[in-house]
PDB file of C-alpha atoms in Angstrom:
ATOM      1  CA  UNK A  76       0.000   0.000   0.000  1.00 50.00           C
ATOM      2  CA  UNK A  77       2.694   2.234   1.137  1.00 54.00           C
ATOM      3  CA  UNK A  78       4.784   1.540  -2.256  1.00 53.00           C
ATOM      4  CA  UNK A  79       1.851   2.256  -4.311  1.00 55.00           C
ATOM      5  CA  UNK A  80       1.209   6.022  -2.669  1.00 55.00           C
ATOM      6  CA  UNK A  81       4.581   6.858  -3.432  1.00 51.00           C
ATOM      7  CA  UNK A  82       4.321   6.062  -6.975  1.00 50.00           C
ATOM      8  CA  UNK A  83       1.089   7.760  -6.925  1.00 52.00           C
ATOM      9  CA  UNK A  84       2.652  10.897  -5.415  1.00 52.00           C
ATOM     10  CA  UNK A  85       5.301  10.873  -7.984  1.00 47.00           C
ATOM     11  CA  UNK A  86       2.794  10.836 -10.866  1.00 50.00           C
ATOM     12  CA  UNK A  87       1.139  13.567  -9.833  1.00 47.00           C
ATOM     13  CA  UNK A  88       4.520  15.590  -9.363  1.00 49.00           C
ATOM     14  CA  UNK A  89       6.045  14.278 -12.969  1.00 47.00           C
ATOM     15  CA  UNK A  90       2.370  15.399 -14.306  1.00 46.00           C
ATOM     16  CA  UNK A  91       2.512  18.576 -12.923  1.00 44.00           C
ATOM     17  CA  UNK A  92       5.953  19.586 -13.692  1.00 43.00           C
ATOM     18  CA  UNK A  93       5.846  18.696 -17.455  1.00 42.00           C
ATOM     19  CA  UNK A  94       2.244  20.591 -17.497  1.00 40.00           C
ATOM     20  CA  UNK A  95       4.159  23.412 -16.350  1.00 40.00           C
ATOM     21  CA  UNK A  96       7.146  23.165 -18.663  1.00 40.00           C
ATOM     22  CA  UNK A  97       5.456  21.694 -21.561  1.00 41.00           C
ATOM     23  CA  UNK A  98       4.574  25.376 -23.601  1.00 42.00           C
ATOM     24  CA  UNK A  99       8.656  26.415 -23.637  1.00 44.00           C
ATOM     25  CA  UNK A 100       8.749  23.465 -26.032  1.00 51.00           C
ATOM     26  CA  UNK A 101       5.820  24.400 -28.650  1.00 71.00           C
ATOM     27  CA  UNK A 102       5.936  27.835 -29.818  1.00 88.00           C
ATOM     28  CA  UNK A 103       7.449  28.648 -33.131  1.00 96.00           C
ATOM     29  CA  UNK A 104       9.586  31.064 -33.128  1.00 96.00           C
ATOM     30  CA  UNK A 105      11.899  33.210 -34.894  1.00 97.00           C
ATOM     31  CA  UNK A 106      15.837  34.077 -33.963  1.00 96.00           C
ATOM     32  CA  UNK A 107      18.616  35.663 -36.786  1.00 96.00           C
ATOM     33  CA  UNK A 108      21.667  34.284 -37.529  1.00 95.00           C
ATOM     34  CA  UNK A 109      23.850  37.278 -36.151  1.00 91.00           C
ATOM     35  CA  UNK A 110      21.708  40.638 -36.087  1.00 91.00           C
ATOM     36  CA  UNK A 111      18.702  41.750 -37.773  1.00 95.00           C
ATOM     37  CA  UNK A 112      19.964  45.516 -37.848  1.00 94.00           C
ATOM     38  CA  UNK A 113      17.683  48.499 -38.922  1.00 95.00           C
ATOM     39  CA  UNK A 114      17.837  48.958 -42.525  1.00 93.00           C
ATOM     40  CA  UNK A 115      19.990  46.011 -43.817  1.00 94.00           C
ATOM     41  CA  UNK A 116      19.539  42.587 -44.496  1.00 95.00           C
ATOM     42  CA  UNK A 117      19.778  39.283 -42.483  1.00 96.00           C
ATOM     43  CA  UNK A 118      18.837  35.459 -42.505  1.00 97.00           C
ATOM     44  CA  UNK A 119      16.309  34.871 -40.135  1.00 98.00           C
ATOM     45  CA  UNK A 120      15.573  30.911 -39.100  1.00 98.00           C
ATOM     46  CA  UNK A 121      11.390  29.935 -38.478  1.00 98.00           C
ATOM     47  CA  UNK A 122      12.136  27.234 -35.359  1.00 97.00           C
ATOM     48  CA  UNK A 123       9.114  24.523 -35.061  1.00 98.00           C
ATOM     49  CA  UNK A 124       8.961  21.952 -33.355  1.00 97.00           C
ATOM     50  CA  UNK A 125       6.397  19.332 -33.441  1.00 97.00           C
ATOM     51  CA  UNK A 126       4.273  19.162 -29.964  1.00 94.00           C
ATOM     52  CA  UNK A 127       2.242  15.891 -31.483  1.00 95.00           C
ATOM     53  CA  UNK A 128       3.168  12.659 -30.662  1.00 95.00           C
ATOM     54  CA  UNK A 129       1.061  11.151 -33.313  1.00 96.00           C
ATOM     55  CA  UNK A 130       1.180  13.086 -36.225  1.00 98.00           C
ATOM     56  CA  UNK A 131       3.733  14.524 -38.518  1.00 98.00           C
ATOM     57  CA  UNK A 132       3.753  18.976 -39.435  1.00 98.00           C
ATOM     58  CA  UNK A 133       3.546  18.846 -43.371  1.00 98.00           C
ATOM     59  CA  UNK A 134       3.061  22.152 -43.881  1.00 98.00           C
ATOM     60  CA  UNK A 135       4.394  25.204 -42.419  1.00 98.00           C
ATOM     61  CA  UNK A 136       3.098  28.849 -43.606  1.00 98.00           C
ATOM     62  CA  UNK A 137       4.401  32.344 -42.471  1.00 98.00           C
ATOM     63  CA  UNK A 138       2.569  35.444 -43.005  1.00 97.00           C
ATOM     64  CA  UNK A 139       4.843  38.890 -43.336  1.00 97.00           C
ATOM     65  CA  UNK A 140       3.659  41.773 -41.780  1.00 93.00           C
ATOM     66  CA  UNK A 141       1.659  44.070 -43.853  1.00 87.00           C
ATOM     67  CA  UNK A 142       2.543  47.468 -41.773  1.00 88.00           C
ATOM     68  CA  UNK A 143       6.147  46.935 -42.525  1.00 90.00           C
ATOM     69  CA  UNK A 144       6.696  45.711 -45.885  1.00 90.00           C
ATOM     70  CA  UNK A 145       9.645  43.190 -47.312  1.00 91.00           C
ATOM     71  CA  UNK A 146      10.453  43.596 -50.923  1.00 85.00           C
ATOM     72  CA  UNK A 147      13.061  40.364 -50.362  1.00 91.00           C
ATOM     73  CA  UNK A 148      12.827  37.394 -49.593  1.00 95.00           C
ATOM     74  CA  UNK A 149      14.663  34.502 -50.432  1.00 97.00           C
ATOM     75  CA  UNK A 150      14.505  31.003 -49.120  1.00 97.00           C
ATOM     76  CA  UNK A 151      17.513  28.295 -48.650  1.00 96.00           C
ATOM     77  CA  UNK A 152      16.771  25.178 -50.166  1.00 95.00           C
ATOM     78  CA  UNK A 153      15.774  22.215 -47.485  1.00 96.00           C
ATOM     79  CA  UNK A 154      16.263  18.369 -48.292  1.00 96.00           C
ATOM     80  CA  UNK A 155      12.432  17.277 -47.895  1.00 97.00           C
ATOM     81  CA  UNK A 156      10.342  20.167 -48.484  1.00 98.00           C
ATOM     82  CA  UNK A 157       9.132  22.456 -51.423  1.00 98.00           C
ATOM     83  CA  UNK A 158       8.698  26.123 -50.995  1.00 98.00           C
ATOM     84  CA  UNK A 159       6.822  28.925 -52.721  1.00 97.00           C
ATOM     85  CA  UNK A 160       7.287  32.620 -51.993  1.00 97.00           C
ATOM     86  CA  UNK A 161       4.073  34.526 -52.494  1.00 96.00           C
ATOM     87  CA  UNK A 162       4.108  38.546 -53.495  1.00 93.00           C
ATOM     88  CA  UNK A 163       1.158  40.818 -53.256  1.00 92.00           C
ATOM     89  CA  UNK A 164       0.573  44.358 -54.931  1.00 91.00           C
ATOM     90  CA  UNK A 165       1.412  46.906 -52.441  1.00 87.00           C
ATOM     91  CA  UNK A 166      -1.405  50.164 -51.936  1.00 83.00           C
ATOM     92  CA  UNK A 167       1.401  52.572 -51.941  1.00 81.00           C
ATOM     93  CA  UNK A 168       4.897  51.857 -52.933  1.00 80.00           C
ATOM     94  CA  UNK A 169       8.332  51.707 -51.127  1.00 74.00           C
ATOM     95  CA  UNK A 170      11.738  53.219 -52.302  1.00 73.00           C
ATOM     96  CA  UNK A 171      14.186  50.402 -51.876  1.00 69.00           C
ATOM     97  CA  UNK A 172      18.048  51.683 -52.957  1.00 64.00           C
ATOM     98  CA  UNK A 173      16.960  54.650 -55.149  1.00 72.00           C
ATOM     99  CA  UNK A 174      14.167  52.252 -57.138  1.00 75.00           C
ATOM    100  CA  UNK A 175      10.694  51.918 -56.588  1.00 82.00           C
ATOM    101  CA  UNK A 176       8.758  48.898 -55.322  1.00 82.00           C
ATOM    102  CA  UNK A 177       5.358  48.280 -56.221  1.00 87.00           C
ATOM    103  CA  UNK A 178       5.235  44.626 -54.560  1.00 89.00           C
ATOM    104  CA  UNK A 179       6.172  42.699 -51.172  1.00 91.00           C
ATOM    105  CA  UNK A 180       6.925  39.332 -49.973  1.00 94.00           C
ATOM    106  CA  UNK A 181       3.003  38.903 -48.007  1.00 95.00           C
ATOM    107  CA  UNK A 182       3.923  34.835 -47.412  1.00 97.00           C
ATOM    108  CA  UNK A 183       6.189  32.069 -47.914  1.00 98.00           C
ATOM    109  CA  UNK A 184       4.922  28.235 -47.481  1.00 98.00           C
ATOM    110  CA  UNK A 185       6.835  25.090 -46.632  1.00 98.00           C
ATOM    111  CA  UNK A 186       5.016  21.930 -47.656  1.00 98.00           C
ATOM    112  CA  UNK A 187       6.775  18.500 -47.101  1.00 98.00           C
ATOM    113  CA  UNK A 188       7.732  16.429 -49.757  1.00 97.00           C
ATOM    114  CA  UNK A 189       8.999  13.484 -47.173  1.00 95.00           C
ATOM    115  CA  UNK A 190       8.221  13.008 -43.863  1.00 96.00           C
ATOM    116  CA  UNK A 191       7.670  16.421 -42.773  1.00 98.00           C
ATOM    117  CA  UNK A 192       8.613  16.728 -39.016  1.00 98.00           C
ATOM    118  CA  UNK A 193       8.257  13.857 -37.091  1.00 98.00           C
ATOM    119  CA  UNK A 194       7.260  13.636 -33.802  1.00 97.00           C
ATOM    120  CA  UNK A 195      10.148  14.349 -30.735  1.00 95.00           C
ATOM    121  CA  UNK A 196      12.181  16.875 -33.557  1.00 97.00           C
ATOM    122  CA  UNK A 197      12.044  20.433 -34.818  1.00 97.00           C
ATOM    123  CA  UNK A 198      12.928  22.253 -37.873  1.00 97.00           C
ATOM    124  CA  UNK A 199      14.524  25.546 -38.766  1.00 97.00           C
ATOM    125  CA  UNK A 200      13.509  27.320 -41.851  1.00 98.00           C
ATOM    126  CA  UNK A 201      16.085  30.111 -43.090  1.00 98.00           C
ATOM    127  CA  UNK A 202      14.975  33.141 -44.577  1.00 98.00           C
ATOM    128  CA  UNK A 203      17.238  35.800 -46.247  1.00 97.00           C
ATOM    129  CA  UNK A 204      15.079  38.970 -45.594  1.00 96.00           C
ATOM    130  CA  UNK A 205      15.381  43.062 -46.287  1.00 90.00           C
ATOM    131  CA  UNK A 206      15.591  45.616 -46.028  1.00 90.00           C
ATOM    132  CA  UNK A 207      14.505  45.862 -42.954  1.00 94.00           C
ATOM    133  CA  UNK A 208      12.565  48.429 -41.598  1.00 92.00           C
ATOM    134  CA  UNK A 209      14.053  51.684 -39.733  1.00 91.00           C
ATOM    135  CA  UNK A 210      10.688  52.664 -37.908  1.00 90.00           C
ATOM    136  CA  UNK A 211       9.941  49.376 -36.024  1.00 94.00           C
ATOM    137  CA  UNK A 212      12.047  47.573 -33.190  1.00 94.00           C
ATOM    138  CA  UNK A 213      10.407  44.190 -34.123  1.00 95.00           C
ATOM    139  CA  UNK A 214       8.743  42.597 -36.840  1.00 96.00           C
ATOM    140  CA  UNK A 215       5.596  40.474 -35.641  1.00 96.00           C
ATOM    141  CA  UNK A 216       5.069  37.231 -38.362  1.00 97.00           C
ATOM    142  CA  UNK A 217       1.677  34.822 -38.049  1.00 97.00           C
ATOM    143  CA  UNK A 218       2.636  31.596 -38.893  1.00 98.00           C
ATOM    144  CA  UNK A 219       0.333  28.501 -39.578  1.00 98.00           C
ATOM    145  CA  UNK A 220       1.421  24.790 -38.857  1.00 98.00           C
ATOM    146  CA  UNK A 221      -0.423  22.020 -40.666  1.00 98.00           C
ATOM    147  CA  UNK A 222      -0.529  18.656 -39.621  1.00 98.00           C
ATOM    148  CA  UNK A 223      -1.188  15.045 -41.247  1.00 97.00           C
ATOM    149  CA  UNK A 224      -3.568  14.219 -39.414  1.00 97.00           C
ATOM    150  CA  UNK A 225      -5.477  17.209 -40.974  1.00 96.00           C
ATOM    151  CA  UNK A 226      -4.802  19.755 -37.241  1.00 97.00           C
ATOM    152  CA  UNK A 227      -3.924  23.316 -37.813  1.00 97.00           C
ATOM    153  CA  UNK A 228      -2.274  25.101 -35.240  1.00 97.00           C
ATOM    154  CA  UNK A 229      -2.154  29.227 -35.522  1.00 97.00           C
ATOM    155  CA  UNK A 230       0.457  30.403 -33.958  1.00 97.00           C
ATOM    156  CA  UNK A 231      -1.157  34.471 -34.509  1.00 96.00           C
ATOM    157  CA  UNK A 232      -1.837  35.563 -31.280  1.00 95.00           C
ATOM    158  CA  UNK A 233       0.021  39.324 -30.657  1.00 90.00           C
ATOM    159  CA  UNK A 234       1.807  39.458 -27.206  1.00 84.00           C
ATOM    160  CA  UNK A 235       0.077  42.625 -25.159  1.00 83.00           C
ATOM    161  CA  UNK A 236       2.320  44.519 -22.981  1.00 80.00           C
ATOM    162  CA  UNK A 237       2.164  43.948 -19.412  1.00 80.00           C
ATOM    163  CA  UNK A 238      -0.029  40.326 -19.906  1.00 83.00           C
ATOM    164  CA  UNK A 239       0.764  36.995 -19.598  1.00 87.00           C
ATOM    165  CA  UNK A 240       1.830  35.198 -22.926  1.00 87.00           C
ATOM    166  CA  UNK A 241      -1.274  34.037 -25.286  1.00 89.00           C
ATOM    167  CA  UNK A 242      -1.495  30.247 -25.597  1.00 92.00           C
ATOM    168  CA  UNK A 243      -0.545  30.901 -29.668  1.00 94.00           C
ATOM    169  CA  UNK A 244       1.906  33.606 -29.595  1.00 95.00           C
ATOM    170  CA  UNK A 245       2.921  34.483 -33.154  1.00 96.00           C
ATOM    171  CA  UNK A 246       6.820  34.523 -33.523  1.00 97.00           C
ATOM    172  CA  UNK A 247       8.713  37.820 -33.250  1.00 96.00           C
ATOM    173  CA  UNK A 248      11.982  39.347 -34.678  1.00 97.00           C
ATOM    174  CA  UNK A 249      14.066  42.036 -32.800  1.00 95.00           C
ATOM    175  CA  UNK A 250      15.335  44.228 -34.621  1.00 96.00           C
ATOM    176  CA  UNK A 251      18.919  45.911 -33.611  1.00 93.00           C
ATOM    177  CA  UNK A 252      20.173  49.344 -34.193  1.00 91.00           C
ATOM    178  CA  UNK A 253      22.349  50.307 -37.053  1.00 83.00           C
ATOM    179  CA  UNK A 254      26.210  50.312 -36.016  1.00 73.00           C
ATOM    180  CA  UNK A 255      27.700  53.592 -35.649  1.00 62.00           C
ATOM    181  CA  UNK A 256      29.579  53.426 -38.888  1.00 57.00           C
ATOM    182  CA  UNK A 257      25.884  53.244 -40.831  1.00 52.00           C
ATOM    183  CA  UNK A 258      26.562  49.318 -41.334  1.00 50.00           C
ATOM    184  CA  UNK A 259      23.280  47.380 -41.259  1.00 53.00           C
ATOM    185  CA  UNK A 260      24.711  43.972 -41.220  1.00 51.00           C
ATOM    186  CA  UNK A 261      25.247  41.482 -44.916  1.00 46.00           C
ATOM    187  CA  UNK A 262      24.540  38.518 -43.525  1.00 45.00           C
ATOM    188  CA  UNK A 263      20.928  38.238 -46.140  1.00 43.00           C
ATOM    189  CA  UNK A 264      21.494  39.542 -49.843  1.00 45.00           C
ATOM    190  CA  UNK A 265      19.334  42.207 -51.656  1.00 42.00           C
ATOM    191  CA  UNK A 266      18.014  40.229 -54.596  1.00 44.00           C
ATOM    192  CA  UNK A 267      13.770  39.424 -54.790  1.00 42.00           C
ATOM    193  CA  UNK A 268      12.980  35.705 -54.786  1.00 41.00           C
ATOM    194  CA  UNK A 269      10.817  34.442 -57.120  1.00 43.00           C
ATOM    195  CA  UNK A 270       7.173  33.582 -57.259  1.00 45.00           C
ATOM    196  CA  UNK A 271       7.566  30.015 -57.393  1.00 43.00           C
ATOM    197  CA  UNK A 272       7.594  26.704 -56.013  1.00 43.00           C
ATOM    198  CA  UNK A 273      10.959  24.731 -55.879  1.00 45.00           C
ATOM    199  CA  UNK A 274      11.840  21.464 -54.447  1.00 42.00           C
ATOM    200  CA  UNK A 275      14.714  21.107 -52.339  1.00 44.00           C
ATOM    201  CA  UNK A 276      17.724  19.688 -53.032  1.00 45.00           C
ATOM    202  CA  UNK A 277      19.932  20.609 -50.378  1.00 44.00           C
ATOM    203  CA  UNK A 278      20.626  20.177 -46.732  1.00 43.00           C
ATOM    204  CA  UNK A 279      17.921  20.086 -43.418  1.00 46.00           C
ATOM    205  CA  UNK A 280      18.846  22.041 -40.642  1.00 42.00           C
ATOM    206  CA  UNK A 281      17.081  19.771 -37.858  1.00 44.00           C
ATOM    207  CA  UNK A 282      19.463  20.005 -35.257  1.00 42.00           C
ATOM    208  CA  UNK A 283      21.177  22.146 -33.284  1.00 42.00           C
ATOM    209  CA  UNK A 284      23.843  21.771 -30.554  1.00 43.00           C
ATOM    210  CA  UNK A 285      22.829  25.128 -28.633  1.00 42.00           C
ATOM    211  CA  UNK A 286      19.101  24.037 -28.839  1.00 49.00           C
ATOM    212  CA  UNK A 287      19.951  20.405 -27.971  1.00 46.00           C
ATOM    213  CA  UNK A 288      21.802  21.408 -25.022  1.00 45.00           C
ATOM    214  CA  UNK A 289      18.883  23.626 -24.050  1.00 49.00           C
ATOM    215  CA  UNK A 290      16.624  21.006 -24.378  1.00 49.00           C
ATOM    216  CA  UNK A 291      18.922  18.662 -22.511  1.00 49.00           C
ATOM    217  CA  UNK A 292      18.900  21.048 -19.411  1.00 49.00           C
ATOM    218  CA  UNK A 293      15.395  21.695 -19.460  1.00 55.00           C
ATOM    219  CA  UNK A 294      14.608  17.773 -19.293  1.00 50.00           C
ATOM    220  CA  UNK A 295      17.220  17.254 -16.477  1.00 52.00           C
ATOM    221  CA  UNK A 296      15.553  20.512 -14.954  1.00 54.00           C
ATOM    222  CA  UNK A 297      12.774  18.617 -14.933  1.00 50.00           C
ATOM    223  CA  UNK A 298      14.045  14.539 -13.516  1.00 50.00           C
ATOM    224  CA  UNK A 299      15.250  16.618 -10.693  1.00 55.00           C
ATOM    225  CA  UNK A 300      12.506  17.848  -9.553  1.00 53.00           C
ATOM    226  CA  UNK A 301      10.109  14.508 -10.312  1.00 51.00           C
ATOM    227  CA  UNK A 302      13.160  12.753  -8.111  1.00 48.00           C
ATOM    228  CA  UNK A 303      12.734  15.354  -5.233  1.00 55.00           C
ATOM    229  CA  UNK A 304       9.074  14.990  -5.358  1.00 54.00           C
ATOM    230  CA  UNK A 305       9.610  10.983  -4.685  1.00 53.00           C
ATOM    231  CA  UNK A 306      12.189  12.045  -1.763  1.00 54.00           C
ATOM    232  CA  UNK A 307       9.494  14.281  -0.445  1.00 47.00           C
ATOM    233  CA  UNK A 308       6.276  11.567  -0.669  1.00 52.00           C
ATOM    234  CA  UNK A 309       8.710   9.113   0.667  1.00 52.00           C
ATOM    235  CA  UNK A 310       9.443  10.768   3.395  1.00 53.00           C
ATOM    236  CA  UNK A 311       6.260  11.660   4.522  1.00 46.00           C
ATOM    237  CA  UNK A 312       5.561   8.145   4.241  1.00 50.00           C
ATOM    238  CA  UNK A 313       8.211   6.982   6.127  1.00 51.00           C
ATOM    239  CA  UNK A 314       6.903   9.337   9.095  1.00 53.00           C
ATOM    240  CA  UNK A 315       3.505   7.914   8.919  1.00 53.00           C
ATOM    241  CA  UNK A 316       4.926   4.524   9.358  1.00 53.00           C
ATOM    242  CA  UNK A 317       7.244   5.520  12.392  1.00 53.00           C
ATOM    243  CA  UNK A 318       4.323   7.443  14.025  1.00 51.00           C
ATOM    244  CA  UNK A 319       1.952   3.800  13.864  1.00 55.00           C
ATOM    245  CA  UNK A 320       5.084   1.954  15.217  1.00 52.00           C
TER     246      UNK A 320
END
């Protein structure tokens, strides 16, 4: 009897700490590869993971912001997945490098030509974007992950200062200053993508050492505190027992 309350009390604990850490695992998010400066260019990686253990995400779709315009975009190849870059007329146009724009990048969408992401990994999505606005410190995206099992998740929700974050948040880029000497950063390139689908020949980028290690600590974060839960039922077991003796 006394065996089968502690692994009762340490069910409840492990439950209750992986309810708790469970959403630092699932949003999508967005991080650049160096600096997203003010006015230049950068690449820009779309992190999601799949939070199903039963399906696969086939399809992965990012919406650009409509306030803040991006004349280029241009995707990296990815072993496994097509991609098609969508442009839309603008209502008033933008002055990129002494030429006028009359159209901007409103979505690019990732649909799986394999296996998609499986359950227990991620996938990064690289994006060479600019130029980047001078008026904004952050770009807000509104992505949409498809499953194949027919779910749609809509990761859209804006973050509102000063309350907690939504269950959905949609992923947001920082943007830095310019450097003193007027550099905006070269890590992205300033030539438009095109308006078409393309399969992908080259390399995935579904793992990382920095976000493995992360991950790593986060689940030993976690067996820690399960373990100290059993040392904690156990001992208030072991009292009981001592007390009826």
């Amino acid at each position: 009897m006394k065996a089968s309350r502690i692994a009762a009390a340490v069910a409840v604990a492990a439950s209750a700490v992986l309810a708790v850490s469970a959403p630092a695992f699932a949003h999508v998010s967005v991080q650049p590869e160096g600096e997203a400066a003010k006015g230049g260019y950068a690449v820009v990686d779309f992190k999601v993971p799949n939070e199903r253990d039963n399906a696969s995400t086939n399809k992965v779709e990012v919406n650009f912001p409509t306030d803040h315009p991006l004349a280029s975009v241009m995707p990296q190849p990815l072993d496994g997945w097509s991609v098609k870059v969508t442009k839309t007329k603008l209502a008033k146009s933008l002055t990129m490098h002494g030429e006028k724009i009359s159209e901007a990048v409103s979505k690019v969408t990732w649909t799986a030509t394999g296996k998609g992401i499986e359950p227990g990994f991620f996938q990064k999505f690289p994006l060479s974007v600019g130029a980047l606005p001078e008026d904004t410190d952050e770009l807000v995206f509104k992505a949409i992950q498809t499953y194949d099992n027919k779910e749609v998740v809509r990761w859209i929700e804006p973050q509102q200062e000063g309350q907690e974050e939504p269950e959905n948040p949609a992923p947001v880029l920082t943007l830095s200053e310019a450097s003193a000497d007027g550099h905006h950063g070269s890590s992205g390139t300033a030539k438009d993508a095109s308006d078409t689908s393309t399969a992908a020949p080259a390399s995935s980028t579904s793992a990382s050492s920095a976000d493995s290690s992360d991950t790593t600590a986060r689940v030993l974060g976690v067996v820690g505190i399960v373990v100290g839960a059993a040392g904690v039922a156990y001992g208030v077991l072991a009292g009981r027992r001592r007390t009826e003796a």
